[in-house]
Amino acid sequence: MASSPSPRSQRQSAASKANAEMPSNVCFPCHTGKRGCDKAVPYCSHCVQRNKADECYYIDLSLIGSDGIYNAISSANGIRGVAFRAVLDMFPKRQMVKHAIDAYFSGANTWFTIVDQPKFESQLESLWENPTPEMCALVLCMSLIATPPNVTTRVSRGNKEGTGTGNNPYHCAKAILVLVETNRTLTVEMLQAELLVALYELSHAMPREAYLTLNRCVHMAKACRWYTKAFWEGLGGNPRLKKLFSVLWWAIQYLDCLLHIGYDNPSYPMSTAAQPPDVVIPLPENINSRVPGSFGSPLGIGSSDYSQLDDLKMPLARSACFLWNVLQQPGEYSGMDSDATEMASRTNQMLSDRNPSNHAAVCTNLIALLKMWQPQWQPALLHGHNLDIPTSPLFPSDPDTAKLHAALTTTKTVISYICNEAALEITKSPSRLLTLSPSWAFAMYYAAVLLIQHGNAVLREANEADWFAKVGGLKQALEMVGRRWRIGGWYAERIGAMLGQTQTQRAGDFGVGVGERSRSFAR
């Protein structure tokens, strides 16, 4: 009969078992606060006593690296440490990362769908045990897009001022991206992060920075041979990879178009205008990614489940393609009649569906229609031609007059929708700002400019006060958009300046009565 273990051996066995289960490092809050830690599982006693159990977690402290983003980096592990430390500096609690990621996927990613949510969430699980610089950079950029400009995202971990990654999430994300790109192989996560930075800069009235970031995205595409016909033909056996690259390319095109029209500055020419004419990049909706195919990519994509990508249509891609074609042929768009009819039909269908993922595409279509038709009616207006054209289907028979009539009718319809539906909905439902595309800021600004310059002629308003009221509503909506995207407030200020100039000019022509109305409107 076997003898039972002695009490001493039982104590030694229990102690060795406890030591085996005990984490090798102190918990992260105790490490940053320089406190003693008993390494209890799942939470240390110090964190429990301070009611900070939700902040208590154990990580490999060797992953953090040296303190401070601007210290010397001597190895790949050092780059990973700085990038991971930036994430920890921005998100002391793991729950804060989840909250930021959820806000991103329920917001911008619904209409600017460049990150596959199931794949990303599976990668995020390993971030705390095996962080990569690319994933850290992408997390920072997703948080950057998901956070309104008036919200502070960094929470101090007890560091002294001047250490860590700094108080500005934008500068932190940019610094990490530069560090990663200069020391690592190009990956999809890096291109996705750059696109999010470009979207942020474009949406917060930073055109010079957005132009430089977009150029980096284009150079990444060129480095991966996206500008060659053979590259896209060679992806026939990898439909998922082809669809992913198509999504990313049209995201670049979309941002490039918005930068070009949103700031109207010759210093920022379109970065994608030099695309070779024989290279046709397919739209995501035309690629069947459910066909079996293996992954293999110069952007470092591994085999994984792109479940969201399989079902992705990305209507924004076709809208960006339409707008890009219009901008490449200003005033002489060869496919005007057929494309205008198709896009108007698609826009009406998307409006009836009321799908949040479509609203950026709808806005892009409206901008493209305004841009396409303005060169048709503006010359006639400037030369003093009669624009009071009958709307009877039997009139007019002259093709040029018919085109002028179609241009004015479409322009009036689009501006009326922007004023009476989009802007009004924003002012009545501020919660819509959470999922609002910044392209609506330009659409409202563009409509306001057309009203100020051609209000009576274009919209056939009964009197000047009618289009003044519409401009006032657009200005108010833009001020609200500025709470989410700073470009809204920037446009609102420009509208106010234009109105001031218009009223000053008309006051000199017609007397001081108009000036009173200008002051009341400015309020």
Short mmCIF file of C-alpha atoms in Angstrom, two decimals:
data_model
loop_
_atom_site.label_atom_id
_atom_site.label_comp_id
_atom_site.label_asym_id
_atom_site.label_seq_id
_atom_site.Cartn_x
_atom_site.Cartn_y
_atom_site.Cartn_z
CA MET A 1 0.00 0.00 0.00
CA ALA A 2 1.45 3.32 -1.15
CA SER A 3 2.12 5.85 1.52
CA SER A 4 0.40 9.24 1.29
CA PRO A 5 2.62 12.26 0.56
CA SER A 6 3.95 14.08 3.57
CA PRO A 7 2.65 17.58 4.44
CA ARG A 8 6.05 19.01 3.51
CA SER A 9 5.98 17.48 0.03
CA GLN A 10 2.39 18.69 -0.43
CA ARG A 11 3.45 22.25 0.43
CA GLN A 12 6.40 22.04 -1.96
CA SER A 13 4.14 20.71 -4.73
CA ALA A 14 1.59 23.48 -4.19
CA ALA A 15 4.34 26.11 -4.17
CA SER A 16 5.88 24.80 -7.38
CA LYS A 17 2.45 24.73 -9.04
CA ALA A 18 1.74 28.30 -7.95
CA ASN A 19 5.12 29.42 -9.26
CA ALA A 20 4.40 27.72 -12.58
CA GLU A 21 1.09 29.59 -12.91
CA MET A 22 2.53 32.91 -11.72
CA PRO A 23 3.32 35.38 -14.53
CA SER A 24 6.98 35.98 -15.19
CA ASN A 25 6.50 39.76 -15.17
CA VAL A 26 4.71 42.23 -12.94
CA CYS A 27 1.39 43.56 -14.23
CA PHE A 28 1.50 46.56 -16.51
CA PRO A 29 -0.10 49.12 -14.09
CA CYS A 30 2.37 48.17 -11.34
CA HIS A 31 5.23 48.42 -13.81
CA THR A 32 4.29 51.93 -14.95
CA GLY A 33 3.45 53.05 -11.40
CA LYS A 34 6.65 51.51 -10.02
CA ARG A 35 4.74 49.59 -7.35
CA GLY A 36 5.32 46.14 -5.91
CA CYS A 37 3.23 43.42 -7.57
CA ASP A 38 2.36 40.02 -6.12
CA LYS A 39 1.70 38.64 -9.65
CA ALA A 40 -1.60 37.14 -8.57
CA VAL A 41 -3.83 35.62 -11.26
CA PRO A 42 -6.02 36.86 -12.84
CA TYR A 43 -5.47 40.26 -11.14
CA CYS A 44 -2.78 41.35 -8.73
CA SER A 45 -3.82 42.36 -5.21
CA HIS A 46 -2.69 45.96 -5.60
CA CYS A 47 -4.96 46.53 -8.62
CA VAL A 48 -7.89 44.82 -6.88
CA GLN A 49 -7.45 46.97 -3.74
CA ARG A 50 -7.36 50.13 -5.87
CA ASN A 51 -10.47 49.05 -7.83
CA LYS A 52 -8.33 48.91 -10.99
CA ALA A 53 -8.84 45.25 -11.85
CA ASP A 54 -10.09 46.16 -15.33
CA GLU A 55 -6.70 47.78 -16.02
CA CYS A 56 -4.63 44.85 -14.72
CA TYR A 57 -3.00 42.61 -17.32
CA TYR A 58 0.34 40.92 -17.83
CA ILE A 59 2.53 41.40 -20.89
CA ASP A 60 6.08 40.57 -21.83
CA LEU A 61 7.85 43.75 -20.71
CA SER A 62 10.67 43.08 -23.16
CA LEU A 63 8.21 43.95 -25.95
CA ILE A 64 7.84 47.53 -24.74
CA GLY A 65 11.32 48.68 -25.58
CA SER A 66 12.90 51.91 -24.46
CA ASP A 67 10.88 54.83 -23.20
CA GLY A 68 10.23 57.52 -25.76
CA ILE A 69 9.52 57.41 -29.46
CA TYR A 70 12.49 59.57 -30.39
CA ASN A 71 15.18 57.41 -28.77
CA ALA A 72 17.66 55.52 -30.95
CA ILE A 73 16.34 52.35 -32.59
CA SER A 74 18.95 49.70 -33.20
CA SER A 75 17.00 46.58 -34.18
CA ALA A 76 13.71 45.21 -35.49
CA ASN A 77 12.74 44.38 -31.90
CA GLY A 78 13.37 48.00 -31.00
CA ILE A 79 10.94 49.15 -33.69
CA ARG A 80 8.34 46.71 -32.43
CA GLY A 81 8.88 47.90 -28.88
CA VAL A 82 8.39 51.56 -29.75
CA ALA A 83 5.27 50.82 -31.81
CA PHE A 84 3.76 48.63 -29.10
CA ARG A 85 4.60 51.17 -26.41
CA ALA A 86 2.77 53.82 -28.46
CA VAL A 87 -0.36 51.64 -28.37
CA LEU A 88 -0.03 51.13 -24.61
CA ASP A 89 0.57 54.82 -24.10
CA MET A 90 -2.62 55.66 -25.99
CA PHE A 91 -4.70 52.81 -24.53
CA PRO A 92 -3.73 51.91 -20.94
CA LYS A 93 -6.74 49.57 -20.78
CA ARG A 94 -7.23 46.76 -23.25
CA GLN A 95 -10.93 47.60 -23.24
CA MET A 96 -10.09 51.04 -24.62
CA VAL A 97 -8.59 49.45 -27.73
CA LYS A 98 -11.74 47.42 -28.30
CA HIS A 99 -13.89 50.50 -27.85
CA ALA A 100 -11.85 52.47 -30.41
CA ILE A 101 -11.89 49.60 -32.91
CA ASP A 102 -15.65 49.11 -32.53
CA ALA A 103 -16.18 52.83 -33.10
CA TYR A 104 -14.10 52.64 -36.27
CA PHE A 105 -15.93 49.66 -37.74
CA SER A 106 -19.35 51.12 -36.94
CA GLY A 107 -18.32 54.49 -38.36
CA ALA A 108 -15.88 55.20 -41.19
CA ASN A 109 -15.39 51.58 -42.21
CA THR A 110 -19.06 51.27 -43.16
CA TRP A 111 -18.50 53.51 -46.19
CA PHE A 112 -14.68 53.53 -46.53
CA THR A 113 -14.34 49.75 -46.26
CA ILE A 114 -10.63 49.08 -46.58
CA VAL A 115 -10.13 46.87 -43.49
CA ASP A 116 -11.64 43.39 -43.36
CA GLN A 117 -13.20 43.22 -39.90
CA PRO A 118 -13.12 39.43 -39.25
CA LYS A 119 -9.49 39.17 -40.33
CA PHE A 120 -8.45 42.22 -38.34
CA GLU A 121 -10.17 41.05 -35.16
CA SER A 122 -8.42 37.69 -35.39
CA GLN A 123 -5.08 39.49 -35.72
CA LEU A 124 -5.93 41.81 -32.84
CA GLU A 125 -6.18 38.85 -30.46
CA SER A 126 -2.45 38.24 -30.79
CA LEU A 127 -1.47 41.90 -30.47
CA TRP A 128 -0.75 41.65 -26.74
CA GLU A 129 1.41 38.52 -26.99
CA ASN A 130 3.10 39.04 -30.35
CA PRO A 131 2.67 42.64 -31.53
CA THR A 132 3.88 43.67 -34.97
CA PRO A 133 4.76 47.28 -35.85
CA GLU A 134 2.32 47.22 -38.77
CA MET A 135 -0.62 46.19 -36.60
CA CYS A 136 0.29 48.76 -33.95
CA ALA A 137 0.38 51.50 -36.59
CA LEU A 138 -2.97 50.39 -38.03
CA VAL A 139 -4.61 50.37 -34.57
CA LEU A 140 -3.40 53.92 -33.93
CA CYS A 141 -4.70 55.13 -37.31
CA MET A 142 -8.08 53.45 -36.87
CA SER A 143 -8.45 55.16 -33.50
CA LEU A 144 -7.43 58.44 -35.11
CA ILE A 145 -10.27 58.23 -37.65
CA ALA A 146 -12.83 57.04 -35.09
CA THR A 147 -12.24 59.92 -32.66
CA PRO A 148 -13.82 63.38 -33.12
CA PRO A 149 -11.29 66.24 -33.10
CA ASN A 150 -12.43 67.64 -29.76
CA VAL A 151 -11.94 64.36 -27.86
CA THR A 152 -8.66 63.63 -26.07
CA THR A 153 -7.63 60.02 -26.64
CA ARG A 154 -4.36 59.77 -24.75
CA VAL A 155 -4.54 58.78 -21.09
CA SER A 156 -1.37 59.29 -19.08
CA ARG A 157 0.26 56.19 -17.61
CA GLY A 158 2.05 58.18 -14.97
CA ASN A 159 4.98 59.11 -17.19
CA LYS A 160 6.66 62.45 -16.75
CA GLU A 161 5.90 65.10 -19.34
CA GLY A 162 8.20 64.73 -22.32
CA THR A 163 8.43 60.93 -22.28
CA GLY A 164 6.33 58.36 -24.05
CA THR A 165 4.83 59.08 -27.47
CA GLY A 166 3.45 62.53 -26.84
CA ASN A 167 0.00 64.00 -26.41
CA ASN A 168 -1.00 64.24 -30.09
CA PRO A 169 -2.44 60.99 -31.53
CA TYR A 170 -1.96 62.25 -35.10
CA HIS A 171 1.74 63.02 -34.65
CA CYS A 172 2.19 59.75 -32.80
CA ALA A 173 0.60 57.73 -35.63
CA LYS A 174 2.63 59.58 -38.27
CA ALA A 175 5.89 59.03 -36.40
CA ILE A 176 5.22 55.32 -35.97
CA LEU A 177 4.33 54.97 -39.66
CA VAL A 178 7.52 56.68 -40.79
CA LEU A 179 9.55 54.51 -38.45
CA VAL A 180 7.91 51.31 -39.67
CA GLU A 181 8.05 52.17 -43.38
CA THR A 182 11.75 52.98 -43.30
CA ASN A 183 12.68 49.74 -41.56
CA ARG A 184 10.12 47.12 -42.59
CA THR A 185 8.88 45.35 -45.72
CA LEU A 186 5.79 46.83 -47.33
CA THR A 187 2.55 45.20 -46.09
CA VAL A 188 -1.18 45.66 -46.57
CA GLU A 189 -1.54 46.99 -43.03
CA MET A 190 0.91 49.78 -43.81
CA LEU A 191 -1.01 50.86 -46.92
CA GLN A 192 -4.30 50.71 -44.99
CA ALA A 193 -2.79 52.86 -42.24
CA GLU A 194 -1.51 55.41 -44.78
CA LEU A 195 -4.96 55.62 -46.38
CA LEU A 196 -6.53 56.30 -43.00
CA VAL A 197 -3.97 59.03 -42.30
CA ALA A 198 -4.73 60.59 -45.71
CA LEU A 199 -8.46 60.48 -44.92
CA TYR A 200 -7.82 62.15 -41.58
CA GLU A 201 -5.67 64.90 -43.11
CA LEU A 202 -8.13 65.50 -45.93
CA SER A 203 -11.05 65.71 -43.51
CA HIS A 204 -9.37 68.05 -41.05
CA ALA A 205 -8.29 70.79 -43.48
CA MET A 206 -4.69 69.61 -43.88
CA PRO A 207 -4.37 69.53 -47.70
CA ARG A 208 -0.58 69.71 -47.93
CA GLU A 209 -0.14 66.77 -45.57
CA ALA A 210 -2.89 64.81 -47.37
CA TYR A 211 -1.20 65.42 -50.72
CA LEU A 212 2.12 64.07 -49.47
CA THR A 213 0.46 61.05 -47.82
CA LEU A 214 -1.51 60.22 -50.97
CA ASN A 215 1.67 60.38 -53.00
CA ARG A 216 3.20 57.82 -50.66
CA CYS A 217 0.18 55.56 -51.25
CA VAL A 218 0.58 55.91 -55.02
CA HIS A 219 4.30 55.15 -54.77
CA MET A 220 3.45 52.02 -52.76
CA ALA A 221 1.07 50.96 -55.55
CA LYS A 222 3.74 51.60 -58.17
CA ALA A 223 6.31 49.66 -56.15
CA CYS A 224 3.95 46.69 -56.19
CA ARG A 225 3.49 47.07 -60.00
CA TRP A 226 -0.18 48.04 -59.80
CA TYR A 227 0.46 50.37 -62.75
CA THR A 228 1.21 47.44 -65.06
CA LYS A 229 -1.27 45.42 -67.07
CA ALA A 230 0.56 42.17 -66.35
CA PHE A 231 0.10 42.57 -62.59
CA TRP A 232 -3.71 42.55 -62.71
CA GLU A 233 -3.83 39.83 -65.35
CA GLY A 234 -1.55 37.73 -63.18
CA LEU A 235 -4.02 37.88 -60.28
CA GLY A 236 -6.62 35.82 -62.15
CA GLY A 237 -5.87 32.82 -59.96
CA ASN A 238 -6.09 34.86 -56.75
CA PRO A 239 -9.54 36.49 -56.82
CA ARG A 240 -9.52 37.49 -53.15
CA LEU A 241 -6.16 39.15 -53.48
CA LYS A 242 -7.32 40.87 -56.66
CA LYS A 243 -10.43 42.15 -54.92
CA LEU A 244 -8.49 43.42 -51.92
CA PHE A 245 -6.04 45.32 -54.12
CA SER A 246 -8.94 46.71 -56.15
CA VAL A 247 -10.58 48.00 -52.95
CA LEU A 248 -7.36 49.69 -51.86
CA TRP A 249 -6.72 51.21 -55.28
CA TRP A 250 -10.18 52.77 -55.58
CA ALA A 251 -9.83 54.08 -52.04
CA ILE A 252 -6.72 55.93 -53.25
CA GLN A 253 -8.68 57.25 -56.26
CA TYR A 254 -11.53 58.42 -54.03
CA LEU A 255 -9.25 60.39 -51.71
CA ASP A 256 -7.32 61.83 -54.65
CA CYS A 257 -10.55 63.13 -56.23
CA LEU A 258 -11.72 64.69 -52.96
CA LEU A 259 -8.39 66.42 -52.44
CA HIS A 260 -8.44 67.81 -55.97
CA ILE A 261 -11.96 69.24 -55.83
CA GLY A 262 -12.15 69.91 -52.11
CA TYR A 263 -9.36 72.45 -52.01
CA ASP A 264 -9.18 73.57 -55.68
CA ASN A 265 -5.48 74.35 -55.43
CA PRO A 266 -3.18 73.91 -58.45
CA SER A 267 -0.39 73.10 -56.00
CA TYR A 268 -2.07 69.74 -55.39
CA PRO A 269 -2.54 68.06 -58.80
CA MET A 270 -4.13 64.63 -58.91
CA SER A 271 -1.64 61.98 -57.88
CA THR A 272 -3.41 59.25 -59.88
CA ALA A 273 -3.74 61.19 -63.16
CA ALA A 274 -0.62 59.51 -64.61
CA GLN A 275 -2.24 56.07 -64.70
CA PRO A 276 -1.29 54.29 -67.98
CA PRO A 277 -4.27 54.20 -70.39
CA ASP A 278 -3.85 50.48 -71.13
CA VAL A 279 -4.13 49.53 -67.45
CA VAL A 280 -7.73 48.83 -66.48
CA ILE A 281 -8.12 48.25 -62.75
CA PRO A 282 -11.31 46.26 -62.09
CA LEU A 283 -14.01 47.38 -59.70
CA PRO A 284 -14.50 45.24 -56.56
CA GLU A 285 -18.11 44.50 -57.47
CA ASN A 286 -16.96 42.82 -60.70
CA ILE A 287 -14.60 40.38 -58.95
CA ASN A 288 -15.96 37.07 -57.66
CA SER A 289 -13.68 36.45 -54.70
CA ARG A 290 -15.49 33.26 -53.67
CA VAL A 291 -13.60 31.34 -56.35
CA PRO A 292 -10.97 29.23 -54.53
CA GLY A 293 -7.51 30.71 -54.78
CA SER A 294 -4.31 30.84 -52.79
CA PHE A 295 -2.76 33.97 -51.45
CA GLY A 296 0.70 35.16 -52.27
CA SER A 297 1.60 38.80 -52.40
CA PRO A 298 4.39 41.36 -52.39
CA LEU A 299 2.36 43.06 -49.66
CA GLY A 300 2.83 40.18 -47.27
CA ILE A 301 -0.71 38.76 -47.20
CA GLY A 302 -0.93 35.30 -45.71
CA SER A 303 -3.64 32.66 -46.02
CA SER A 304 -6.65 33.69 -43.96
CA ASP A 305 -10.42 34.01 -44.03
CA TYR A 306 -11.59 37.21 -45.74
CA SER A 307 -15.26 36.60 -45.01
CA GLN A 308 -16.25 40.27 -45.20
CA LEU A 309 -14.21 40.79 -48.35
CA ASP A 310 -16.09 38.02 -50.17
CA ASP A 311 -19.39 39.89 -49.82
CA LEU A 312 -17.95 43.37 -50.26
CA LYS A 313 -19.40 45.44 -53.12
CA MET A 314 -17.93 48.83 -52.16
CA PRO A 315 -20.29 51.12 -54.12
CA LEU A 316 -17.87 53.93 -53.36
CA ALA A 317 -15.44 52.41 -55.89
CA ARG A 318 -17.78 52.88 -58.88
CA SER A 319 -18.66 56.38 -57.69
CA ALA A 320 -14.96 57.25 -57.38
CA CYS A 321 -14.41 55.88 -60.89
CA PHE A 322 -17.22 58.08 -62.24
CA LEU A 323 -15.92 61.20 -60.49
CA TRP A 324 -12.34 60.49 -61.59
CA ASN A 325 -13.44 60.22 -65.24
CA VAL A 326 -15.36 63.49 -64.98
CA LEU A 327 -12.34 65.28 -63.53
CA GLN A 328 -10.07 63.94 -66.27
CA GLN A 329 -12.30 65.45 -68.99
CA PRO A 330 -13.58 68.77 -67.60
CA GLY A 331 -16.27 70.20 -69.86
CA GLU A 332 -15.88 67.50 -72.52
CA TYR A 333 -16.76 64.25 -70.79
CA SER A 334 -17.20 61.74 -73.61
CA GLY A 335 -19.51 59.37 -71.76
CA MET A 336 -21.74 62.12 -70.39
CA ASP A 337 -25.21 61.00 -71.44
CA SER A 338 -24.96 57.28 -70.70
CA ASP A 339 -22.90 57.61 -67.51
CA ALA A 340 -25.05 60.44 -66.16
CA THR A 341 -28.19 58.37 -66.68
CA GLU A 342 -26.62 55.30 -65.05
CA MET A 343 -25.26 57.20 -62.04
CA ALA A 344 -28.53 59.07 -61.52
CA SER A 345 -30.36 55.73 -61.53
CA ARG A 346 -27.86 54.16 -59.12
CA THR A 347 -28.09 57.17 -56.83
CA ASN A 348 -31.88 57.01 -56.70
CA GLN A 349 -31.69 53.29 -55.92
CA MET A 350 -29.18 53.83 -53.10
CA LEU A 351 -31.30 56.64 -51.66
CA SER A 352 -34.32 54.35 -51.58
CA ASP A 353 -32.30 51.58 -49.90
CA ARG A 354 -31.18 53.91 -47.07
CA ASN A 355 -28.11 51.77 -46.41
CA PRO A 356 -25.49 53.68 -44.35
CA SER A 357 -22.70 52.06 -46.37
CA ASN A 358 -24.00 53.83 -49.49
CA HIS A 359 -24.16 57.42 -48.31
CA ALA A 360 -20.55 58.29 -49.24
CA ALA A 361 -21.13 56.85 -52.71
CA VAL A 362 -24.35 58.88 -53.02
CA CYS A 363 -22.51 62.06 -52.10
CA THR A 364 -19.70 61.31 -54.56
CA ASN A 365 -22.25 60.77 -57.33
CA LEU A 366 -23.94 64.09 -56.58
CA ILE A 367 -20.61 65.92 -56.67
CA ALA A 368 -19.74 64.25 -59.98
CA LEU A 369 -23.09 65.22 -61.52
CA LEU A 370 -22.65 68.85 -60.47
CA LYS A 371 -19.09 68.89 -61.80
CA MET A 372 -20.15 67.27 -65.06
CA TRP A 373 -23.11 69.56 -65.81
CA GLN A 374 -21.74 72.91 -64.65
CA PRO A 375 -19.59 73.45 -67.79
CA GLN A 376 -22.75 72.92 -69.88
CA TRP A 377 -24.86 75.71 -68.40
CA GLN A 378 -22.31 78.16 -66.99
CA PRO A 379 -21.03 79.53 -70.36
CA ALA A 380 -24.58 80.25 -71.50
CA LEU A 381 -25.26 82.04 -68.23
CA LEU A 382 -22.09 84.13 -68.43
CA HIS A 383 -22.92 85.20 -71.99
CA GLY A 384 -26.37 86.40 -70.97
CA HIS A 385 -28.37 83.72 -72.78
CA ASN A 386 -31.96 83.09 -71.78
CA LEU A 387 -32.05 80.14 -69.41
CA ASP A 388 -35.80 80.20 -68.85
CA ILE A 389 -36.33 77.00 -70.86
CA PRO A 390 -39.76 75.32 -70.99
CA THR A 391 -39.94 71.85 -69.42
CA SER A 392 -42.39 70.34 -71.94
CA PRO A 393 -41.27 66.94 -73.28
CA LEU A 394 -41.99 68.25 -76.79
CA PHE A 395 -39.49 71.06 -76.32
CA PRO A 396 -36.77 71.71 -77.21
CA SER A 397 -35.81 69.94 -80.43
CA ASP A 398 -32.37 71.57 -80.60
CA PRO A 399 -29.80 69.10 -79.10
CA ASP A 400 -27.71 71.87 -77.56
CA THR A 401 -30.76 73.41 -75.93
CA ALA A 402 -31.87 69.98 -74.75
CA LYS A 403 -28.47 69.40 -73.14
CA LEU A 404 -28.64 72.81 -71.50
CA HIS A 405 -32.08 71.99 -70.16
CA ALA A 406 -30.87 68.63 -68.79
CA ALA A 407 -27.87 70.31 -67.17
CA LEU A 408 -29.99 72.91 -65.40
CA THR A 409 -32.65 70.42 -64.34
CA THR A 410 -30.08 68.01 -62.88
CA THR A 411 -28.18 70.81 -61.14
CA LYS A 412 -31.35 72.14 -59.58
CA THR A 413 -32.42 68.66 -58.43
CA VAL A 414 -29.03 67.86 -56.89
CA ILE A 415 -28.71 71.19 -55.07
CA SER A 416 -32.27 70.94 -53.79
CA TYR A 417 -31.55 67.47 -52.40
CA ILE A 418 -28.36 68.64 -50.70
CA CYS A 419 -30.17 71.61 -49.14
CA ASN A 420 -33.53 70.07 -48.29
CA GLU A 421 -32.55 66.52 -47.37
CA ALA A 422 -28.88 66.06 -46.48
CA ALA A 423 -28.17 69.35 -44.69
CA LEU A 424 -31.55 69.35 -42.96
CA GLU A 425 -31.06 65.80 -41.71
CA ILE A 426 -27.67 66.69 -40.24
CA THR A 427 -29.03 69.68 -38.33
CA LYS A 428 -31.98 67.66 -37.01
CA SER A 429 -30.04 64.46 -36.23
CA PRO A 430 -26.57 65.22 -34.82
CA SER A 431 -26.07 61.49 -34.16
CA ARG A 432 -25.66 61.06 -37.92
CA LEU A 433 -22.27 62.74 -37.61
CA LEU A 434 -20.82 59.48 -36.25
CA THR A 435 -21.10 57.78 -39.65
CA LEU A 436 -20.93 60.86 -41.86
CA SER A 437 -18.52 60.93 -44.78
CA PRO A 438 -16.47 64.15 -45.02
CA SER A 439 -17.36 64.29 -48.72
CA TRP A 440 -20.73 65.70 -47.64
CA ALA A 441 -18.90 68.77 -46.36
CA PHE A 442 -17.63 69.52 -49.84
CA ALA A 443 -21.00 68.74 -51.43
CA MET A 444 -22.70 71.28 -49.16
CA TYR A 445 -19.94 73.83 -49.72
CA TYR A 446 -20.13 73.35 -53.50
CA ALA A 447 -23.92 73.77 -53.45
CA ALA A 448 -23.57 76.95 -51.36
CA VAL A 449 -21.01 78.41 -53.80
CA LEU A 450 -23.30 77.76 -56.77
CA LEU A 451 -26.19 79.37 -54.92
CA ILE A 452 -24.18 82.45 -53.98
CA GLN A 453 -22.85 82.90 -57.50
CA HIS A 454 -25.86 81.79 -59.58
CA GLY A 455 -28.75 81.40 -57.15
CA ASN A 456 -31.41 83.23 -59.12
CA ALA A 457 -30.48 81.74 -62.48
CA VAL A 458 -29.76 78.15 -61.48
CA LEU A 459 -32.52 77.44 -58.98
CA ARG A 460 -35.09 79.93 -60.30
CA GLU A 461 -35.77 81.18 -56.80
CA ALA A 462 -38.66 83.61 -56.52
CA ASN A 463 -36.47 86.13 -54.75
CA GLU A 464 -33.01 86.50 -53.32
CA ALA A 465 -34.13 85.67 -49.77
CA ASP A 466 -34.99 82.10 -50.81
CA TRP A 467 -31.50 81.11 -51.83
CA PHE A 468 -30.08 83.09 -48.91
CA ALA A 469 -32.11 80.86 -46.61
CA LYS A 470 -30.74 77.75 -48.33
CA VAL A 471 -27.17 78.98 -47.97
CA GLY A 472 -27.87 79.70 -44.31
CA GLY A 473 -29.03 76.13 -43.79
CA LEU A 474 -25.93 74.77 -45.51
CA LYS A 475 -23.66 76.96 -43.39
CA GLN A 476 -25.36 75.78 -40.21
CA ALA A 477 -25.01 72.14 -41.28
CA LEU A 478 -21.32 72.63 -42.07
CA GLU A 479 -20.72 74.09 -38.63
CA MET A 480 -22.19 70.90 -37.17
CA VAL A 481 -20.09 68.74 -39.49
CA GLY A 482 -17.08 70.60 -38.08
CA ARG A 483 -17.67 68.81 -34.78
CA ARG A 484 -16.77 65.55 -36.53
CA TRP A 485 -14.53 66.69 -39.38
CA ARG A 486 -12.74 70.05 -39.10
CA ILE A 487 -13.15 70.67 -42.82
CA GLY A 488 -16.83 71.42 -42.12
CA GLY A 489 -15.96 74.44 -40.00
CA TRP A 490 -13.32 75.49 -42.54
CA TYR A 491 -15.92 75.51 -45.31
CA ALA A 492 -18.43 77.34 -43.11
CA GLU A 493 -15.91 80.15 -42.58
CA ARG A 494 -15.31 80.41 -46.33
CA ILE A 495 -19.04 80.63 -47.00
CA GLY A 496 -19.34 83.40 -44.43
CA ALA A 497 -16.51 85.30 -46.14
CA MET A 498 -18.11 84.89 -49.57
CA LEU A 499 -21.45 86.12 -48.27
CA GLY A 500 -19.76 89.12 -46.71
CA GLN A 501 -18.12 90.03 -50.03
CA THR A 502 -21.36 89.51 -51.94
CA GLN A 503 -23.35 91.67 -49.56
CA THR A 504 -20.73 94.42 -49.55
CA GLN A 505 -20.78 94.52 -53.33
CA ARG A 506 -24.57 94.57 -53.56
CA ALA A 507 -24.87 97.13 -50.81
CA GLY A 508 -22.79 99.46 -52.94
CA ASP A 509 -25.08 98.83 -55.91
CA PHE A 510 -28.48 98.93 -54.23
CA GLY A 511 -28.06 100.79 -50.94
CA VAL A 512 -27.55 99.86 -47.32
CA GLY A 513 -30.73 97.85 -46.86
CA VAL A 514 -29.08 94.65 -47.92
CA GLY A 515 -26.33 95.11 -45.36
CA GLU A 516 -28.80 94.71 -42.52
CA ARG A 517 -29.86 91.36 -43.92
CA SER A 518 -26.22 90.31 -44.25
CA ARG A 519 -25.56 91.04 -40.59
CA SER A 520 -28.65 89.15 -39.51
CA PHE A 521 -27.62 86.16 -41.64
CA ALA A 522 -24.08 86.15 -40.28
CA ARG A 523 -25.48 85.75 -36.80
#
